[in-house]
Each structure stands twice: as C-alpha cells, then as structure tokens.
Amino acid sequence: MERYFQPEIECASREQIKAWQDERLVKQVRHVWDNVPSYRKKMEEKGVTPEDIQSSADLYKLPFTSKADLRDNYPDGLVAVPRSKCVRVHATSGTTGKRVMAFYTQHDIDLWTDCCARAITAVGGSEEDVCQIAYGYGMFTGGIGLDQGSRRVGCLTVPISSGNTDRQIQFIRDLGTTILCCTPSYAAYLGESMHEMGMTPDQIPLKAGIFGAEAWSEEMRQDIQKTMGIKAYDIYELSGPGVAFECSAQSGMHINEDHFIAEIIDPDTGEVLPEGSKGELVFTSIDKEAFPLLRYRTRDICILKREKCSCGRTLVKMCKPMGRSDDMLIIRGVNVFPSQIETVLLNHGYPANYQIIVGRVKSTDTLDVHVEMTTEMFTDNVGEIERRQKQLVDGLRAMLGLAAKVTLVAPKSIVRSEGKAVRVIDNRKI
C-alpha cells in the first residue's frame, strides 16, 4: 500500500496546487524586492516590479538566477532576513570557485524536513524502519537533511555519515538497517563490497535506498538493486535534498510543488519550452524565508511530466536528469554526456566505476575511457582484453558517434569515492 507523509498536499488537486503557487509566488517576489538589493537591481534592469507578478503565469517575466550570482553574493548578499533570524548555514565545497552559502530560518528547516520526510515515506519508510544516513554531514546538506526527515517520520536513525565501509556494513547487519541514504556511486561500492564478503541479497536486511547528489543512470539503478536486493530511489536537491523524490513507480521524481515551481527552458535562449519538452530545469522557491531563489538555472537537462502516477500523487514529475548543460563535453564537435558512456559500460556488464579523460593532441580532441573490470572478468589474456576493449569501443561509437580509446584496468584500481564521484578529467586548455 502506498504511503504518504502529507497526503493532503501530495495528492492535492491541480487547482489547489496552482492556488498555493500563485499566492506564495506573489508574496515571495515582494519579499525579495524589499529585502535583497541584488535581486531588486536585476528586476529593475529587466523592467519588472512586484506589481507585474500577479500569478505563476507571470513567472517568465522575472530574471534568472545562476550559480555565478550565488558566488558573487558570497557570503550573505542574497539573504532576505536579518541574520538574527537565521538558525543554520550550509555551504558547497567551493572546488570550482567561491563557496555558495545557503542560510535557513527555523521555518525553512521545518519545510525542508517535511520534504525529506515525504521522500522517506514514499519509499515505504515508517517508525518501524532503521534508516542509515551515509551521506556526509557538516556543511554538506545531504546528511543532515535526510537525518531530519528520517527522525520526522519516526525511523530509528543511524547518523553514520560517509566513509568507513567496514563499519557501514557492520551497522547494516547488526542494526538490521532497512533504508540506506548515500550517493549512488557509494551505494554501488557498498554493494560490491558486500558481494565480495560473500553476502547474498537475501542476507542483506536493506529494502530501499535513497540515492542522490550526483547523476546516475537507469542501468546503474538496476545494478544496485540486483546486488543488494533492494529498490533504489532517486532524490533531487537544491540547497538541500528533498526538492523532488521518487515514489513506488520509480518513473521520475515528484517535485514538491507547494514549495517550488519548476520550468523547462531552452538552455541557449532562456525561452520557456512547452510542457513535455526536453530542456534545462529552472526552479523558483516560493516560501523560503532566508535564502529564496528566483528562477534558478540548475543546468540539469530533463523533462517534466504531468500524467497520472500510479502512486496517487498529483505533484508533477521530473525525469532523471539526462546530463547537464554545463558539464556536457564537446569532443570533436560532438555533444557527449558522461551518463551516455556509463550506459554503454553497464549494458556490457561492467561496474559503474570508470573515468573519462579528455585531452588535446595537435588541436584534435582525444577521448580515453578507463574502465574497471570485476574480479570475475580479470584476466592476463591479452587477446581477450583487446577483444573486450573493442566491444566497448564499438558500443561507444554507436552511442556517441565518435571513436574513443578504451582501457580495461584491474579491479579496484580506480580510486573509489565516498562523496561525489570524479568521473571526468578534462586536460584540455579550453
């Protein structure tokens, strides 16, 4: 039987959802105009005032917000309430520039907690479950966000954080963990480690996993499910997990539309695309107090779907991101997404541990893919390795339309990630 945390919201009529969005967007725009000078300046430059926003139908009139805006306003230039009203701050790692800091009031924390509780309930979570949070804690939002949601649902919560694989597996076994929350790449590694320890799926107490914070393919989902004997569910985050979550249908993530309005735009022109179109996902938070985001460009490429869902929820669904408009690789004039390469590898039975190395020799781009073999695959037969490499080269050419060099490497020779996996190394000076 499908479980809901807040059925009156998750299964509300489309008319009710639109009414919430219309009312909250109007208030949010006024809140931002009055309290965030940089937002007000951007609106004035576009010739927009709060009076121009009468409903969600007017959303397109507002300027976009980008990650550059967030970095340029470090640390608190986009905060819309006095700092004395804020109770927490989180931040990105800052590996590609200035850190992005997100501030939260207690109201914001409560809404975020409800969103994560909806996600945990949607995968079958209840007070009868043991939920192990293997995302990082600290300034990263993943661990503490799902920790809050788990406790709100009433699960026995295991705040183990990331890393220490042996301890992770010990706690799963000893505590009878039923729900695991971590990145998909780390889930795959945990499953692989349990398999190597001789654990079969029926010996693993887990029933569900909530995996997010990085892109992963449907093939990777099936691989994790088979190895662990669980159902693997996606979750989407934007300054915290829980913006969207998968249900029992596993056919896309329901967006919490009482808190966020989603759009799909053309990533090149910024034009809003018709419903059902593939494009860049844009989010507007309509009831955050401290750190509101208006038309934030996520750079994730996906499709929104409104058809009736078998779970009974009426919230719009977003498909699994198909790549990103900003991490898309252009190699010899061809658009390449890492997820396409992962699909080919998994379809040929290789584990989801690989690295893509892009270079440039005499003005020509090179594409090298290092693929880790499983213990069962490993062989010193050079002819067999060359045959397998050619299979992958052919598969990648069919998928991408260009040639890649494939190198099969020994088991566990590619560094494992306990956080976000480093899939791409681009050595070109571009």
Short mmCIF file of C-alpha atoms in Angstrom, two decimals:
data_model
loop_
_atom_site.label_atom_id
_atom_site.label_comp_id
_atom_site.label_asym_id
_atom_site.label_seq_id
_atom_site.Cartn_x
_atom_site.Cartn_y
_atom_site.Cartn_z
CA MET A 1 0.00 0.00 0.00
CA GLU A 2 1.33 3.44 -0.95
CA ARG A 3 2.39 5.56 2.00
CA TYR A 4 2.17 9.37 2.18
CA PHE A 5 3.61 11.76 4.75
CA GLN A 6 1.24 14.65 3.94
CA PRO A 7 -1.47 13.23 1.67
CA GLU A 8 -3.49 16.44 1.71
CA ILE A 9 -0.56 18.11 -0.10
CA GLU A 10 0.97 15.24 -2.06
CA CYS A 11 -2.42 14.27 -3.52
CA ALA A 12 -3.96 17.74 -3.78
CA SER A 13 -5.92 18.80 -6.86
CA ARG A 14 -4.10 20.67 -9.60
CA GLU A 15 -6.34 23.65 -8.88
CA GLN A 16 -5.24 23.69 -5.24
CA ILE A 17 -1.57 23.36 -6.14
CA LYS A 18 -1.82 26.28 -8.58
CA ALA A 19 -3.61 28.38 -5.97
CA TRP A 20 -0.80 27.76 -3.48
CA GLN A 21 1.81 28.61 -6.10
CA ASP A 22 0.06 31.81 -7.23
CA GLU A 23 -0.34 33.14 -3.70
CA ARG A 24 3.14 32.21 -2.49
CA LEU A 25 4.97 33.44 -5.59
CA VAL A 26 3.40 36.90 -5.31
CA LYS A 27 4.45 37.12 -1.64
CA GLN A 28 7.93 35.81 -2.37
CA VAL A 29 8.61 38.35 -5.11
CA ARG A 30 7.60 41.17 -2.78
CA HIS A 31 9.77 39.67 -0.02
CA VAL A 32 12.79 39.53 -2.33
CA TRP A 33 12.21 43.01 -3.76
CA ASP A 34 12.03 44.53 -0.30
CA ASN A 35 14.95 42.67 1.27
CA VAL A 36 17.56 41.65 -1.32
CA PRO A 37 19.19 44.60 -3.13
CA SER A 38 20.87 42.45 -5.82
CA TYR A 39 17.56 40.80 -6.76
CA ARG A 40 15.85 44.18 -6.85
CA LYS A 41 18.60 45.53 -9.11
CA LYS A 42 18.22 42.59 -11.52
CA MET A 43 14.46 43.09 -11.62
CA GLU A 44 14.83 46.81 -12.24
CA GLU A 45 17.28 46.12 -15.07
CA LYS A 46 14.65 43.92 -16.67
CA GLY A 47 11.92 46.48 -16.04
CA VAL A 48 9.96 44.26 -13.66
CA THR A 49 8.32 45.28 -10.38
CA PRO A 50 6.38 43.17 -7.85
CA GLU A 51 3.14 44.57 -9.26
CA ASP A 52 3.91 42.81 -12.56
CA ILE A 53 3.73 39.39 -10.85
CA GLN A 54 0.09 38.57 -10.19
CA SER A 55 0.28 34.77 -10.50
CA SER A 56 2.59 31.92 -11.52
CA ALA A 57 1.67 32.71 -15.14
CA ASP A 58 3.87 35.82 -14.80
CA LEU A 59 6.93 33.87 -13.65
CA TYR A 60 8.61 34.16 -17.06
CA LYS A 61 8.92 37.93 -16.56
CA LEU A 62 11.45 37.53 -13.74
CA PRO A 63 15.21 37.43 -14.35
CA PHE A 64 17.15 34.19 -13.95
CA THR A 65 19.50 33.42 -11.07
CA SER A 66 22.70 31.49 -11.75
CA LYS A 67 25.37 29.85 -9.63
CA ALA A 68 27.59 32.81 -10.54
CA ASP A 69 25.07 35.10 -8.82
CA LEU A 70 25.27 32.95 -5.72
CA ARG A 71 29.07 33.08 -5.70
CA ASP A 72 29.19 36.81 -6.44
CA ASN A 73 26.99 37.48 -3.42
CA TYR A 74 29.11 35.42 -1.01
CA PRO A 75 28.62 35.08 1.89
CA ASP A 76 25.17 36.57 2.60
CA GLY A 77 24.29 39.02 -0.16
CA LEU A 78 21.16 37.07 -1.12
CA VAL A 79 19.87 36.57 2.42
CA ALA A 80 16.40 38.08 2.75
CA VAL A 81 16.05 38.20 6.54
CA PRO A 82 18.19 39.64 9.36
CA ARG A 83 20.97 37.25 10.31
CA SER A 84 19.47 37.10 13.81
CA LYS A 85 16.52 35.20 12.29
CA CYS A 86 18.77 32.52 10.75
CA VAL A 87 19.48 29.33 12.68
CA ARG A 88 21.78 27.45 10.29
CA VAL A 89 24.07 27.83 7.31
CA HIS A 90 25.34 25.26 4.82
CA ALA A 91 27.93 25.68 2.07
CA THR A 92 29.29 23.98 -1.02
CA SER A 93 32.87 22.76 -1.13
CA GLY A 94 33.98 25.65 -3.29
CA THR A 95 36.08 23.46 -5.59
CA THR A 96 35.15 25.42 -8.72
CA GLY A 97 35.17 28.94 -7.29
CA LYS A 98 33.84 30.82 -4.31
CA ARG A 99 31.72 28.84 -1.89
CA VAL A 100 27.96 29.11 -2.15
CA MET A 101 26.38 29.65 1.26
CA ALA A 102 22.73 28.92 1.99
CA PHE A 103 21.07 30.33 5.11
CA TYR A 104 17.98 28.91 6.84
CA THR A 105 15.41 30.16 9.34
CA GLN A 106 13.65 27.66 11.57
CA HIS A 107 10.68 27.92 9.21
CA ASP A 108 12.96 26.92 6.31
CA ILE A 109 14.36 23.98 8.28
CA ASP A 110 10.84 22.78 9.08
CA LEU A 111 9.76 22.88 5.42
CA TRP A 112 12.96 21.13 4.34
CA THR A 113 12.40 18.45 6.97
CA ASP A 114 8.86 17.84 5.69
CA CYS A 115 10.18 17.46 2.12
CA CYS A 116 12.72 14.84 3.21
CA ALA A 117 10.07 13.07 5.30
CA ARG A 118 7.89 12.83 2.20
CA ALA A 119 10.79 11.20 0.33
CA ILE A 120 11.46 8.66 3.07
CA THR A 121 7.77 7.82 3.43
CA ALA A 122 7.46 7.41 -0.36
CA VAL A 123 10.00 4.55 -0.32
CA GLY A 124 7.99 2.81 2.41
CA GLY A 125 9.65 4.37 5.46
CA SER A 126 7.85 4.40 8.83
CA GLU A 127 8.57 4.24 12.55
CA GLU A 128 9.27 0.54 12.03
CA ASP A 129 12.34 1.24 9.88
CA VAL A 130 16.04 1.73 10.54
CA CYS A 131 17.39 4.49 8.30
CA GLN A 132 21.17 4.69 7.85
CA ILE A 133 22.39 8.11 6.66
CA ALA A 134 25.70 7.56 4.85
CA TYR A 135 25.80 10.99 3.22
CA GLY A 136 28.35 13.42 4.60
CA TYR A 137 27.23 15.67 7.45
CA GLY A 138 28.74 19.05 8.32
CA MET A 139 28.42 21.82 5.73
CA PHE A 140 27.14 19.38 3.08
CA THR A 141 23.32 19.32 3.13
CA GLY A 142 22.79 15.64 2.28
CA GLY A 143 23.41 14.03 5.66
CA ILE A 144 21.60 16.43 7.93
CA GLY A 145 18.66 16.92 5.55
CA LEU A 146 17.74 13.24 5.35
CA ASP A 147 18.58 12.83 9.04
CA GLN A 148 15.90 15.42 9.83
CA GLY A 149 13.40 13.73 7.53
CA SER A 150 14.13 10.29 8.97
CA ARG A 151 13.53 11.47 12.51
CA ARG A 152 10.36 13.33 11.47
CA VAL A 153 8.98 10.07 10.05
CA GLY A 154 9.95 8.26 13.26
CA CYS A 155 12.62 5.92 11.88
CA LEU A 156 15.44 4.72 14.08
CA THR A 157 18.08 6.99 12.54
CA VAL A 158 21.73 5.96 12.18
CA PRO A 159 23.81 9.15 11.59
CA ILE A 160 26.89 7.25 10.42
CA SER A 161 27.97 9.81 7.78
CA SER A 162 30.15 8.82 4.81
CA GLY A 163 33.18 6.58 4.69
CA ASN A 164 34.45 3.61 6.73
CA THR A 165 32.88 0.93 4.56
CA ASP A 166 33.51 -1.91 7.01
CA ARG A 167 31.63 -0.05 9.72
CA GLN A 168 28.81 0.80 7.31
CA ILE A 169 28.30 -2.89 6.53
CA GLN A 170 28.60 -3.88 10.18
CA PHE A 171 25.85 -1.45 11.18
CA ILE A 172 23.64 -2.57 8.29
CA ARG A 173 23.94 -6.15 9.54
CA ASP A 174 23.88 -5.57 13.30
CA LEU A 175 21.10 -2.97 13.38
CA GLY A 176 19.07 -4.52 10.57
CA THR A 177 19.14 -1.31 8.53
CA THR A 178 16.22 -1.21 6.10
CA ILE A 179 16.75 2.15 4.34
CA LEU A 180 20.14 3.39 3.14
CA CYS A 181 20.78 7.01 2.12
CA CYS A 182 24.01 7.89 0.26
CA THR A 183 25.38 8.77 -3.17
CA PRO A 184 24.68 6.15 -5.87
CA SER A 185 28.39 5.64 -6.54
CA TYR A 186 28.97 4.83 -2.87
CA ALA A 187 25.92 2.56 -2.82
CA ALA A 188 27.40 0.64 -5.75
CA TYR A 189 30.68 0.34 -3.86
CA LEU A 190 28.92 -0.87 -0.69
CA GLY A 191 27.02 -3.46 -2.74
CA GLU A 192 30.22 -4.60 -4.41
CA SER A 193 31.95 -4.86 -1.02
CA MET A 194 29.11 -6.89 0.48
CA HIS A 195 29.17 -9.21 -2.53
CA GLU A 196 32.92 -9.74 -2.07
CA MET A 197 32.29 -10.59 1.60
CA GLY A 198 30.03 -13.39 0.40
CA MET A 199 26.77 -11.67 1.34
CA THR A 200 23.86 -12.57 -0.92
CA PRO A 201 20.89 -10.22 -1.44
CA ASP A 202 18.69 -12.29 0.90
CA GLN A 203 21.28 -11.79 3.66
CA ILE A 204 21.16 -8.00 3.34
CA PRO A 205 18.37 -6.51 5.50
CA LEU A 206 18.02 -3.40 3.32
CA LYS A 207 14.72 -2.94 1.48
CA ALA A 208 15.21 0.52 -0.03
CA GLY A 209 17.85 3.10 -0.83
CA ILE A 210 17.59 6.85 -1.41
CA PHE A 211 20.47 7.85 -3.63
CA GLY A 212 21.24 11.33 -4.93
CA ALA A 213 23.72 14.23 -5.07
CA GLU A 214 25.19 13.01 -8.38
CA ALA A 215 23.99 11.83 -11.77
CA TRP A 216 23.35 8.11 -12.24
CA SER A 217 21.77 6.04 -14.97
CA GLU A 218 18.86 3.63 -15.01
CA GLU A 219 21.34 0.84 -15.72
CA MET A 220 23.25 1.76 -12.55
CA ARG A 221 19.98 1.62 -10.60
CA GLN A 222 19.28 -1.88 -11.86
CA ASP A 223 22.82 -2.96 -10.98
CA ILE A 224 22.49 -1.67 -7.39
CA GLN A 225 19.06 -3.25 -6.99
CA LYS A 226 20.31 -6.62 -8.17
CA THR A 227 23.43 -6.59 -5.99
CA MET A 228 21.68 -5.53 -2.79
CA GLY A 229 18.22 -6.94 -3.36
CA ILE A 230 16.59 -3.55 -2.77
CA LYS A 231 14.56 -0.87 -4.52
CA ALA A 232 16.77 2.12 -5.38
CA TYR A 233 15.11 5.55 -5.44
CA ASP A 234 16.32 8.89 -6.73
CA ILE A 235 16.13 12.21 -4.87
CA TYR A 236 16.88 15.72 -6.10
CA GLU A 237 18.47 18.52 -4.14
CA LEU A 238 18.72 22.28 -4.38
CA SER A 239 20.40 23.77 -1.29
CA GLY A 240 19.25 20.57 0.38
CA PRO A 241 17.80 17.17 -0.61
CA GLY A 242 14.05 16.77 -0.93
CA VAL A 243 13.11 19.19 -3.70
CA ALA A 244 11.87 16.14 -5.62
CA PHE A 245 11.65 12.45 -4.79
CA GLU A 246 10.75 9.13 -6.37
CA CYS A 247 7.73 7.06 -5.41
CA SER A 248 6.94 3.35 -5.81
CA ALA A 249 6.52 3.82 -9.58
CA GLN A 250 10.24 4.64 -9.96
CA SER A 251 9.41 6.58 -13.11
CA GLY A 252 10.52 10.08 -12.20
CA MET A 253 10.73 12.33 -9.16
CA HIS A 254 7.70 14.17 -7.77
CA ILE A 255 8.52 17.86 -7.26
CA ASN A 256 7.25 19.39 -4.02
CA GLU A 257 5.18 21.97 -5.86
CA ASP A 258 3.80 23.59 -2.72
CA HIS A 259 7.36 24.89 -2.17
CA PHE A 260 8.89 25.04 -5.67
CA ILE A 261 7.77 25.99 -9.18
CA ALA A 262 9.61 24.16 -11.96
CA GLU A 263 10.12 25.34 -15.55
CA ILE A 264 11.91 23.88 -18.56
CA ILE A 265 13.81 26.38 -20.71
CA ASP A 266 15.95 26.35 -23.81
CA PRO A 267 19.47 26.48 -22.31
CA ASP A 268 20.71 28.69 -25.15
CA THR A 269 17.90 31.25 -25.42
CA GLY A 270 16.28 31.10 -21.98
CA GLU A 271 12.87 30.69 -23.62
CA VAL A 272 10.30 28.71 -21.61
CA LEU A 273 9.54 25.50 -23.52
CA PRO A 274 6.14 23.80 -23.89
CA GLU A 275 5.18 21.08 -21.43
CA GLY A 276 6.84 17.77 -22.26
CA SER A 277 9.88 19.39 -23.88
CA LYS A 278 13.45 18.43 -23.07
CA GLY A 279 15.49 21.30 -21.75
CA GLU A 280 17.15 22.92 -18.75
CA LEU A 281 15.39 22.72 -15.40
CA VAL A 282 14.72 26.00 -13.59
CA PHE A 283 13.42 26.24 -10.01
CA THR A 284 11.80 29.04 -8.03
CA SER A 285 11.43 28.62 -4.27
CA ILE A 286 8.15 30.22 -3.26
CA ASP A 287 8.18 30.11 0.54
CA LYS A 288 11.79 30.12 1.72
CA GLU A 289 12.45 32.98 4.09
CA ALA A 290 16.23 33.27 4.39
CA PHE A 291 17.59 32.17 1.01
CA PRO A 292 14.91 32.45 -1.68
CA LEU A 293 15.88 31.55 -5.23
CA LEU A 294 14.02 33.08 -8.17
CA ARG A 295 14.24 31.19 -11.46
CA TYR A 296 17.46 29.41 -10.53
CA ARG A 297 19.12 27.73 -13.52
CA THR A 298 20.09 24.26 -12.34
CA ARG A 299 21.88 23.34 -15.60
CA ASP A 300 20.26 19.90 -15.37
CA ILE A 301 18.68 18.67 -18.60
CA CYS A 302 15.36 16.87 -18.14
CA ILE A 303 11.64 16.69 -18.94
CA LEU A 304 8.61 17.46 -16.75
CA LYS A 305 5.71 15.00 -16.88
CA ARG A 306 2.17 15.57 -15.60
CA GLU A 307 0.47 12.30 -16.50
CA LYS A 308 -1.35 10.48 -13.70
CA CYS A 309 1.01 8.49 -11.46
CA SER A 310 0.15 5.04 -10.16
CA CYS A 311 1.18 6.13 -6.64
CA GLY A 312 -1.72 8.57 -6.43
CA ARG A 313 0.39 11.72 -6.05
CA THR A 314 -0.60 14.68 -8.19
CA LEU A 315 2.73 16.52 -7.92
CA VAL A 316 4.45 16.99 -11.29
CA LYS A 317 7.32 14.61 -12.01
CA MET A 318 10.76 15.36 -13.39
CA CYS A 319 12.66 12.62 -15.17
CA LYS A 320 16.10 11.60 -14.05
CA PRO A 321 18.47 14.34 -15.29
CA MET A 322 19.86 13.36 -18.68
CA GLY A 323 23.05 15.33 -18.19
CA ARG A 324 23.93 18.93 -17.52
CA SER A 325 24.15 21.84 -19.86
CA ASP A 326 27.35 22.94 -18.15
CA ASP A 327 29.18 19.60 -17.78
CA MET A 328 28.34 18.48 -21.26
CA LEU A 329 31.58 17.70 -23.08
CA ILE A 330 32.03 18.87 -26.65
CA ILE A 331 34.52 16.48 -28.24
CA ARG A 332 35.42 16.96 -31.87
CA GLY A 333 32.15 18.85 -32.29
CA VAL A 334 30.02 16.13 -30.70
CA ASN A 335 27.99 16.70 -27.53
CA VAL A 336 28.87 14.00 -25.00
CA PHE A 337 27.30 13.37 -21.59
CA PRO A 338 29.10 11.08 -19.10
CA SER A 339 25.77 9.32 -18.49
CA GLN A 340 25.82 8.09 -22.12
CA ILE A 341 29.20 6.46 -21.58
CA GLU A 342 28.02 4.91 -18.30
CA THR A 343 25.02 3.40 -20.06
CA VAL A 344 27.24 1.64 -22.60
CA LEU A 345 29.55 0.28 -19.90
CA LEU A 346 26.73 -1.05 -17.73
CA ASN A 347 24.98 -2.59 -20.75
CA HIS A 348 28.16 -4.59 -21.34
CA GLY A 349 28.26 -5.77 -17.71
CA TYR A 350 30.98 -3.52 -16.35
CA PRO A 351 30.69 -1.95 -12.88
CA ALA A 352 29.87 1.74 -12.60
CA ASN A 353 33.44 2.71 -11.81
CA TYR A 354 35.19 4.45 -14.65
CA GLN A 355 37.00 7.63 -15.59
CA ILE A 356 36.69 9.74 -18.70
CA ILE A 357 39.90 11.53 -19.67
CA VAL A 358 39.67 14.22 -22.33
CA GLY A 359 42.80 15.69 -23.90
CA ARG A 360 44.01 17.50 -26.97
CA VAL A 361 46.81 16.46 -29.32
CA LYS A 362 47.75 18.76 -32.23
CA SER A 363 44.42 20.62 -31.98
CA THR A 364 42.44 17.35 -32.04
CA ASP A 365 40.40 16.26 -29.02
CA THR A 366 41.09 12.83 -27.55
CA LEU A 367 38.66 10.73 -25.53
CA ASP A 368 40.03 8.00 -23.26
CA VAL A 369 37.79 5.87 -21.06
CA HIS A 370 39.34 3.81 -18.28
CA VAL A 371 37.01 1.01 -17.22
CA GLU A 372 37.47 -1.15 -14.17
CA MET A 373 36.97 -4.90 -14.53
CA THR A 374 35.32 -7.04 -11.89
CA THR A 375 37.28 -9.78 -10.17
CA GLU A 376 35.44 -12.34 -12.31
CA MET A 377 36.37 -10.54 -15.53
CA PHE A 378 40.02 -10.02 -14.69
CA THR A 379 42.43 -11.96 -16.90
CA ASP A 380 46.02 -11.75 -18.12
CA ASN A 381 44.97 -12.96 -21.56
CA VAL A 382 45.96 -10.01 -23.75
CA GLY A 383 43.87 -11.20 -26.68
CA GLU A 384 40.73 -11.44 -24.52
CA ILE A 385 41.28 -7.97 -23.07
CA GLU A 386 41.73 -6.49 -26.55
CA ARG A 387 38.52 -8.20 -27.72
CA ARG A 388 36.55 -6.72 -24.80
CA GLN A 389 38.04 -3.28 -25.33
CA LYS A 390 36.99 -3.38 -28.99
CA GLN A 391 33.43 -4.28 -27.93
CA LEU A 392 33.29 -1.16 -25.80
CA VAL A 393 34.88 1.00 -28.49
CA ASP A 394 32.18 -0.17 -30.92
CA GLY A 395 29.45 0.39 -28.34
CA LEU A 396 30.65 3.92 -27.58
CA ARG A 397 30.91 4.75 -31.30
CA ALA A 398 27.31 3.62 -31.78
CA MET A 399 26.14 5.71 -28.79
CA LEU A 400 28.24 8.84 -29.29
CA GLY A 401 29.05 8.88 -32.99
CA LEU A 402 32.78 9.21 -32.37
CA ALA A 403 35.74 7.00 -31.54
CA ALA A 404 37.09 6.61 -28.04
CA LYS A 405 40.10 4.77 -26.71
CA VAL A 406 39.07 2.24 -24.04
CA THR A 407 41.47 0.81 -21.49
CA LEU A 408 40.35 -2.01 -19.20
CA VAL A 409 42.07 -1.75 -15.83
CA ALA A 410 42.43 -4.07 -12.85
CA PRO A 411 39.72 -4.39 -10.16
CA LYS A 412 39.77 -1.57 -7.57
CA SER A 413 42.49 0.34 -9.43
CA ILE A 414 40.29 3.42 -9.92
CA VAL A 415 40.03 5.44 -6.73
CA ARG A 416 36.66 4.94 -5.02
CA SER A 417 34.61 7.93 -3.97
CA GLU A 418 32.79 8.26 -0.67
CA GLY A 419 31.31 11.55 -1.81
CA LYS A 420 30.57 12.66 -5.35
CA ALA A 421 32.37 10.53 -7.90
CA VAL A 422 35.02 12.24 -10.04
CA ARG A 423 34.06 10.89 -13.45
CA VAL A 424 35.67 13.36 -15.85
CA ILE A 425 39.21 14.67 -16.12
CA ASP A 426 39.42 17.31 -18.83
CA ASN A 427 43.04 18.15 -19.61
CA ARG A 428 42.26 20.47 -22.49
CA LYS A 429 43.01 24.17 -22.04
CA ILE A 430 39.55 25.39 -23.00
#
